[in-house]
PDB file of C-alpha atoms in Angstrom:
ATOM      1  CA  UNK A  22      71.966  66.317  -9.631  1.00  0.00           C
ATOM      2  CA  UNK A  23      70.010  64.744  -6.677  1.00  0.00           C
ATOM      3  CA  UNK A  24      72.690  65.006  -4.323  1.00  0.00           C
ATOM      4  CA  UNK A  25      73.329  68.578  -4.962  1.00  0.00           C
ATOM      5  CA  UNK A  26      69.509  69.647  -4.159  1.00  0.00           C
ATOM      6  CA  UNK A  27      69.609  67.296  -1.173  1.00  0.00           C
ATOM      7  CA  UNK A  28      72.836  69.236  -0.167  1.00  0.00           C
ATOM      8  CA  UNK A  29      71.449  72.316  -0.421  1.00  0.00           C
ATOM      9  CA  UNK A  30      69.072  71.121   1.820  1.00  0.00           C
ATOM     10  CA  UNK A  31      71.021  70.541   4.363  1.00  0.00           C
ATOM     11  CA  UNK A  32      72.726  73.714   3.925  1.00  0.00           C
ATOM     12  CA  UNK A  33      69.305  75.304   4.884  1.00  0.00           C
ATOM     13  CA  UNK A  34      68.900  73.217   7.721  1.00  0.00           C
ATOM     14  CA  UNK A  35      72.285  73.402   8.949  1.00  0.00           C
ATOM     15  CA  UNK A  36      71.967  77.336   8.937  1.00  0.00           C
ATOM     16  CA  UNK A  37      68.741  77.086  10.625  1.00  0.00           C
ATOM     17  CA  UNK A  38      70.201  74.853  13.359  1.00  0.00           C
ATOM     18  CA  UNK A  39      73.234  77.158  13.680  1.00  0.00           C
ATOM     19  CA  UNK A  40      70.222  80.463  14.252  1.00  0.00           C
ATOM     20  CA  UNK A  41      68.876  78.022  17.121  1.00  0.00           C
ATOM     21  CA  UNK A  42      71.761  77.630  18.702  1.00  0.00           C
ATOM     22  CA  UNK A  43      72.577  81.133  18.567  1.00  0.00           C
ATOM     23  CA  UNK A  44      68.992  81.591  20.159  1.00  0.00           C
ATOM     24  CA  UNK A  45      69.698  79.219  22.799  1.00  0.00           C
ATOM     25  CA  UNK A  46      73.054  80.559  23.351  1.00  0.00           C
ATOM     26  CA  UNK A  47      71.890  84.018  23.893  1.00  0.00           C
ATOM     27  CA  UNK A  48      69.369  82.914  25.984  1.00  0.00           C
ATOM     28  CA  UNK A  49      71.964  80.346  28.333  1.00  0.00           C
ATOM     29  CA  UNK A  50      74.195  83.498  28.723  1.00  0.00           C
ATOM     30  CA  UNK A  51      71.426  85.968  29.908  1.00  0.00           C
ATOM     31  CA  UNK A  52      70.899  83.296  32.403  1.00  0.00           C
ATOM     32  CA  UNK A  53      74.387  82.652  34.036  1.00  0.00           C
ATOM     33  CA  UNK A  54      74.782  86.321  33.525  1.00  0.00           C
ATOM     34  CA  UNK A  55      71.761  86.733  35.761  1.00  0.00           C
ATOM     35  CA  UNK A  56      72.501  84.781  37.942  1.00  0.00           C
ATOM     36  CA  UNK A  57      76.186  86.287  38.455  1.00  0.00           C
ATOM     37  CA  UNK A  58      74.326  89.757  38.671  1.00  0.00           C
ATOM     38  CA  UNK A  59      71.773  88.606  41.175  1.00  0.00           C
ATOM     39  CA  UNK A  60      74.240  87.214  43.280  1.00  0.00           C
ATOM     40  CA  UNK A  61      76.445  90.128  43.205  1.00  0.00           C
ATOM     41  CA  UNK A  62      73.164  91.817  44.173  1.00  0.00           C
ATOM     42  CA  UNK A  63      72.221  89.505  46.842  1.00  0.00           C
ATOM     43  CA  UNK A  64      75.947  89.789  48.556  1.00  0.00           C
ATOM     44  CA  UNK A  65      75.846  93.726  48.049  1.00  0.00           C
ATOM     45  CA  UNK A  66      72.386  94.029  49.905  1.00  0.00           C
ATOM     46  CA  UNK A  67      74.234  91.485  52.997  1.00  0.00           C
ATOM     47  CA  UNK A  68      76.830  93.832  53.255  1.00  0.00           C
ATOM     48  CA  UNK A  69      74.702  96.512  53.262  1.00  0.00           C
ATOM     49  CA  UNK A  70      71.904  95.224  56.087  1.00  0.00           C
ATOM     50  CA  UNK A  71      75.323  93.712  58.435  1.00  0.00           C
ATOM     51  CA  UNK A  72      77.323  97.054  58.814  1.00  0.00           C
ATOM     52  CA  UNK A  73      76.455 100.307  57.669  1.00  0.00           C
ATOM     53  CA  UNK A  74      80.347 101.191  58.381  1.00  0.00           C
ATOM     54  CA  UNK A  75      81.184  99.530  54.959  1.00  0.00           C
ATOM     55  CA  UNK A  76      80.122 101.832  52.891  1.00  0.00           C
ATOM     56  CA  UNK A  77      80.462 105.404  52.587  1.00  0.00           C
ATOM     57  CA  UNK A  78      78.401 107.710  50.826  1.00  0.00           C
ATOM     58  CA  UNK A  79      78.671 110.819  48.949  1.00  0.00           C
ATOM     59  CA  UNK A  80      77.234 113.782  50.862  1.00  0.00           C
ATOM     60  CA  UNK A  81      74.378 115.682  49.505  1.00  0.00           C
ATOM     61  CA  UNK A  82      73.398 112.790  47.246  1.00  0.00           C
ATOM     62  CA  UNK A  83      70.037 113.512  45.549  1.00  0.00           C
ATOM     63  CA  UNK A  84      68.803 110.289  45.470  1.00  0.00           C
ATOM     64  CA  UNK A  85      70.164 109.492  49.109  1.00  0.00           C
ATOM     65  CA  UNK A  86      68.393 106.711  51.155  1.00  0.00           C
ATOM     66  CA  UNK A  87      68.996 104.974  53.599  1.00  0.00           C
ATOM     67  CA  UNK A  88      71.640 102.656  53.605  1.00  0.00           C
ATOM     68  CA  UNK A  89      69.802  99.487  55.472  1.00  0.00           C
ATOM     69  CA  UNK A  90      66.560  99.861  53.395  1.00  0.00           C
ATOM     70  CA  UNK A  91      68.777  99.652  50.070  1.00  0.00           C
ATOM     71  CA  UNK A  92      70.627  96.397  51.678  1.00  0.00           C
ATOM     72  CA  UNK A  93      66.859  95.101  51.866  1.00  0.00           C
ATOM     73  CA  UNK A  94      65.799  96.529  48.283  1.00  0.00           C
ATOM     74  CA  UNK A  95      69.102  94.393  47.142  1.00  0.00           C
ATOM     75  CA  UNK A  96      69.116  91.700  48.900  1.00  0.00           C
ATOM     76  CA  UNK A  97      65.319  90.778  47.807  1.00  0.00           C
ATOM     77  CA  UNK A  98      66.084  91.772  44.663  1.00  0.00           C
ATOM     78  CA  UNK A  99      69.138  89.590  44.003  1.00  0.00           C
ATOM     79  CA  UNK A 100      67.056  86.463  45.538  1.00  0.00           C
ATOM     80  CA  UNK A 101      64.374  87.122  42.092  1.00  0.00           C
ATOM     81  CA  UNK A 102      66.543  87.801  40.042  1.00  0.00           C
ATOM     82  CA  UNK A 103      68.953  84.599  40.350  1.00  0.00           C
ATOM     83  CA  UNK A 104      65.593  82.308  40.486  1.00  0.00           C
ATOM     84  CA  UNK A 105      64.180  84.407  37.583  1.00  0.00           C
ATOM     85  CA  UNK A 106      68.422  83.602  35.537  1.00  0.00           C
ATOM     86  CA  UNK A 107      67.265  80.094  36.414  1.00  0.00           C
ATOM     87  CA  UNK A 108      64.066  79.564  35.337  1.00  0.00           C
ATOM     88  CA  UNK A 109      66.017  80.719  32.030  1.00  0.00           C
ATOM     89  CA  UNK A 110      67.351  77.546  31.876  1.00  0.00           C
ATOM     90  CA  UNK A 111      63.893  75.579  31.822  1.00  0.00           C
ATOM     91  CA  UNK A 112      62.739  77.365  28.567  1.00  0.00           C
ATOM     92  CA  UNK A 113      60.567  79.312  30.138  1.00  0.00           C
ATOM     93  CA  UNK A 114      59.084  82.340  27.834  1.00  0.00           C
ATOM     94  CA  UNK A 115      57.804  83.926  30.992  1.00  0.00           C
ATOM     95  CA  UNK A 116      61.104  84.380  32.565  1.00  0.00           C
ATOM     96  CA  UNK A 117      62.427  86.093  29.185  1.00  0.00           C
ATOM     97  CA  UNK A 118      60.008  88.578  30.338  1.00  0.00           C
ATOM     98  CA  UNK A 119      60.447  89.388  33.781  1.00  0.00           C
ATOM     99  CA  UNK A 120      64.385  88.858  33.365  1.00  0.00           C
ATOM    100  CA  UNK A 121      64.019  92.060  30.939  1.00  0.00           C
ATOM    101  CA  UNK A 122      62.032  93.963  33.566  1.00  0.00           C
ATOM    102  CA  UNK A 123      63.726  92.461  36.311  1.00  0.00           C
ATOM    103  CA  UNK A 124      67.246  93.614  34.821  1.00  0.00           C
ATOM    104  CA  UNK A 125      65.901  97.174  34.050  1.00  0.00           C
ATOM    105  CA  UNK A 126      65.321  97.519  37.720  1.00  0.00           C
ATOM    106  CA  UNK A 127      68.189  96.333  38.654  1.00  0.00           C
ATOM    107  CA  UNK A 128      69.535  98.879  36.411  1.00  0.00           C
ATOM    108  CA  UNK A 129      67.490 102.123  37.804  1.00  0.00           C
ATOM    109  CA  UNK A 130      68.508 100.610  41.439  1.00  0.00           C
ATOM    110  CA  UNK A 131      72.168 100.415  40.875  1.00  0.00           C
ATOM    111  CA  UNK A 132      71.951 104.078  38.957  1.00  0.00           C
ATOM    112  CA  UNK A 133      70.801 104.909  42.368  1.00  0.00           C
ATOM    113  CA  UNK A 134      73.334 102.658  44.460  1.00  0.00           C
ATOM    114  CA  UNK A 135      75.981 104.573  42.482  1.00  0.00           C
ATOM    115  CA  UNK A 136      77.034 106.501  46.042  1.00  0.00           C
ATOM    116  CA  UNK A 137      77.445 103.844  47.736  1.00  0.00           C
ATOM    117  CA  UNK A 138      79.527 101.452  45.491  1.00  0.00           C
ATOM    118  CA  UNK A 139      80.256 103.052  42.486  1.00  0.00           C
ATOM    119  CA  UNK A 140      81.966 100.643  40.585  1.00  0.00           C
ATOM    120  CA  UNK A 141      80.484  97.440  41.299  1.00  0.00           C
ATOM    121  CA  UNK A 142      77.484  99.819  40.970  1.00  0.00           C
ATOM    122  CA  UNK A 143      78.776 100.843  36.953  1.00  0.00           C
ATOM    123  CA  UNK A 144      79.641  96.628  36.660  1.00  0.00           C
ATOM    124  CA  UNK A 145      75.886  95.508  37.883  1.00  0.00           C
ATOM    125  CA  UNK A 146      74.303  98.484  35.142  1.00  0.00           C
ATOM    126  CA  UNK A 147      76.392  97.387  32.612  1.00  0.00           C
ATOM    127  CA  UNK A 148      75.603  93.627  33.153  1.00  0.00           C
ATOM    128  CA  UNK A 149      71.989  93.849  33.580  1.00  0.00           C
ATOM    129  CA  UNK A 150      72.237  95.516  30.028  1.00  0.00           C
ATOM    130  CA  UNK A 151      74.029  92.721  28.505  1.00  0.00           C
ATOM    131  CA  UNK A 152      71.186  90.557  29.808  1.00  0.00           C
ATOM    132  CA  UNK A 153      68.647  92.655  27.863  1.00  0.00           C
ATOM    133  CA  UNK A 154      69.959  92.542  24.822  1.00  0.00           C
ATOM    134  CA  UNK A 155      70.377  88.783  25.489  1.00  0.00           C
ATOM    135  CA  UNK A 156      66.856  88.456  25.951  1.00  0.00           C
ATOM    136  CA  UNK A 157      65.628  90.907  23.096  1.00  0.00           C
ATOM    137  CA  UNK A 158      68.020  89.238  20.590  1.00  0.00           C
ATOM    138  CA  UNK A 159      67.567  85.538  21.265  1.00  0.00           C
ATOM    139  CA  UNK A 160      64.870  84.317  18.766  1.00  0.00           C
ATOM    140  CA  UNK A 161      61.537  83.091  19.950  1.00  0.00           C
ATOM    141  CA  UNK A 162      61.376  79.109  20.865  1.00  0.00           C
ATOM    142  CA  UNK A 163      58.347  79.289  17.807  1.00  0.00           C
ATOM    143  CA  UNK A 164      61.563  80.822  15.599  1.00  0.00           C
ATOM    144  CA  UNK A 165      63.698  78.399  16.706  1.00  0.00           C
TER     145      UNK A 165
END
């Protein structure tokens, strides 16, 4: 009889091990996944500030800027966001929090970059969205 409440025991803790890894898990993949996306960024704002020849935009944009001031908005943005994907890795509850707000502005950026590069545009929104739900479903390190 003892060894059956004893391994029921470890039943709980195994499950509550296996919720902790799923927090850390989540919270490992927002972080190479931010990375990725900031370094996609970073590249995409290069390309934009070397030649304004690569791209080509849609005429009559409403949300048209101009091209070398994006490449600067990217390219600055990219550089926060991968140090923000690695201070992810440190345990950091403070980076949790700016990667969400970080990632929703890379999100309303590349809505707007959507002229110039529309599909690596539509790839960098739909990664930055992965990496908030990440963050928002990882459990707390208090939870964990």
């Amino acid at each position: 009889m003892t060894s059956h409440v004893s391994g029921a025991r470890s039943g709980a803790t195994v499950r509550s091990s296996e919720r902790a890894g799923l927090g850390s898990g989540w919270v490992v993949f927002a972080g190479v996944m931010m990375i990725f996306g900031g370094l996609m960024t970073l590249f995409a704002g290069i390309a934009a500030i070397a030649g304004d020849d690569l791209f080509v935009a849609t005429r009559n944009y409403v949300f048209e800027f101009d091209l070398t001031g994006w490449g600067w908005i990217h390219l600055v943005m990219g550089v926060v966001i991968t140090l923000a994907g690695a201070a992810l890795f440190q345990g950091a509850t403070w980076a949790r929090v700016v990667g969400v707000g970080l990632a929703g502005l890379a999100m309303l950026a590349n809505f707007l970059w959507i002229p110039y590069a529309p599909f690596w545009a539509f790839v960098l929104i739909a990664i930055n969205a992965i990496v908030i739900c990440a963050l928002c479903t990882a459990p707390s390190p208090s939870e964990r």
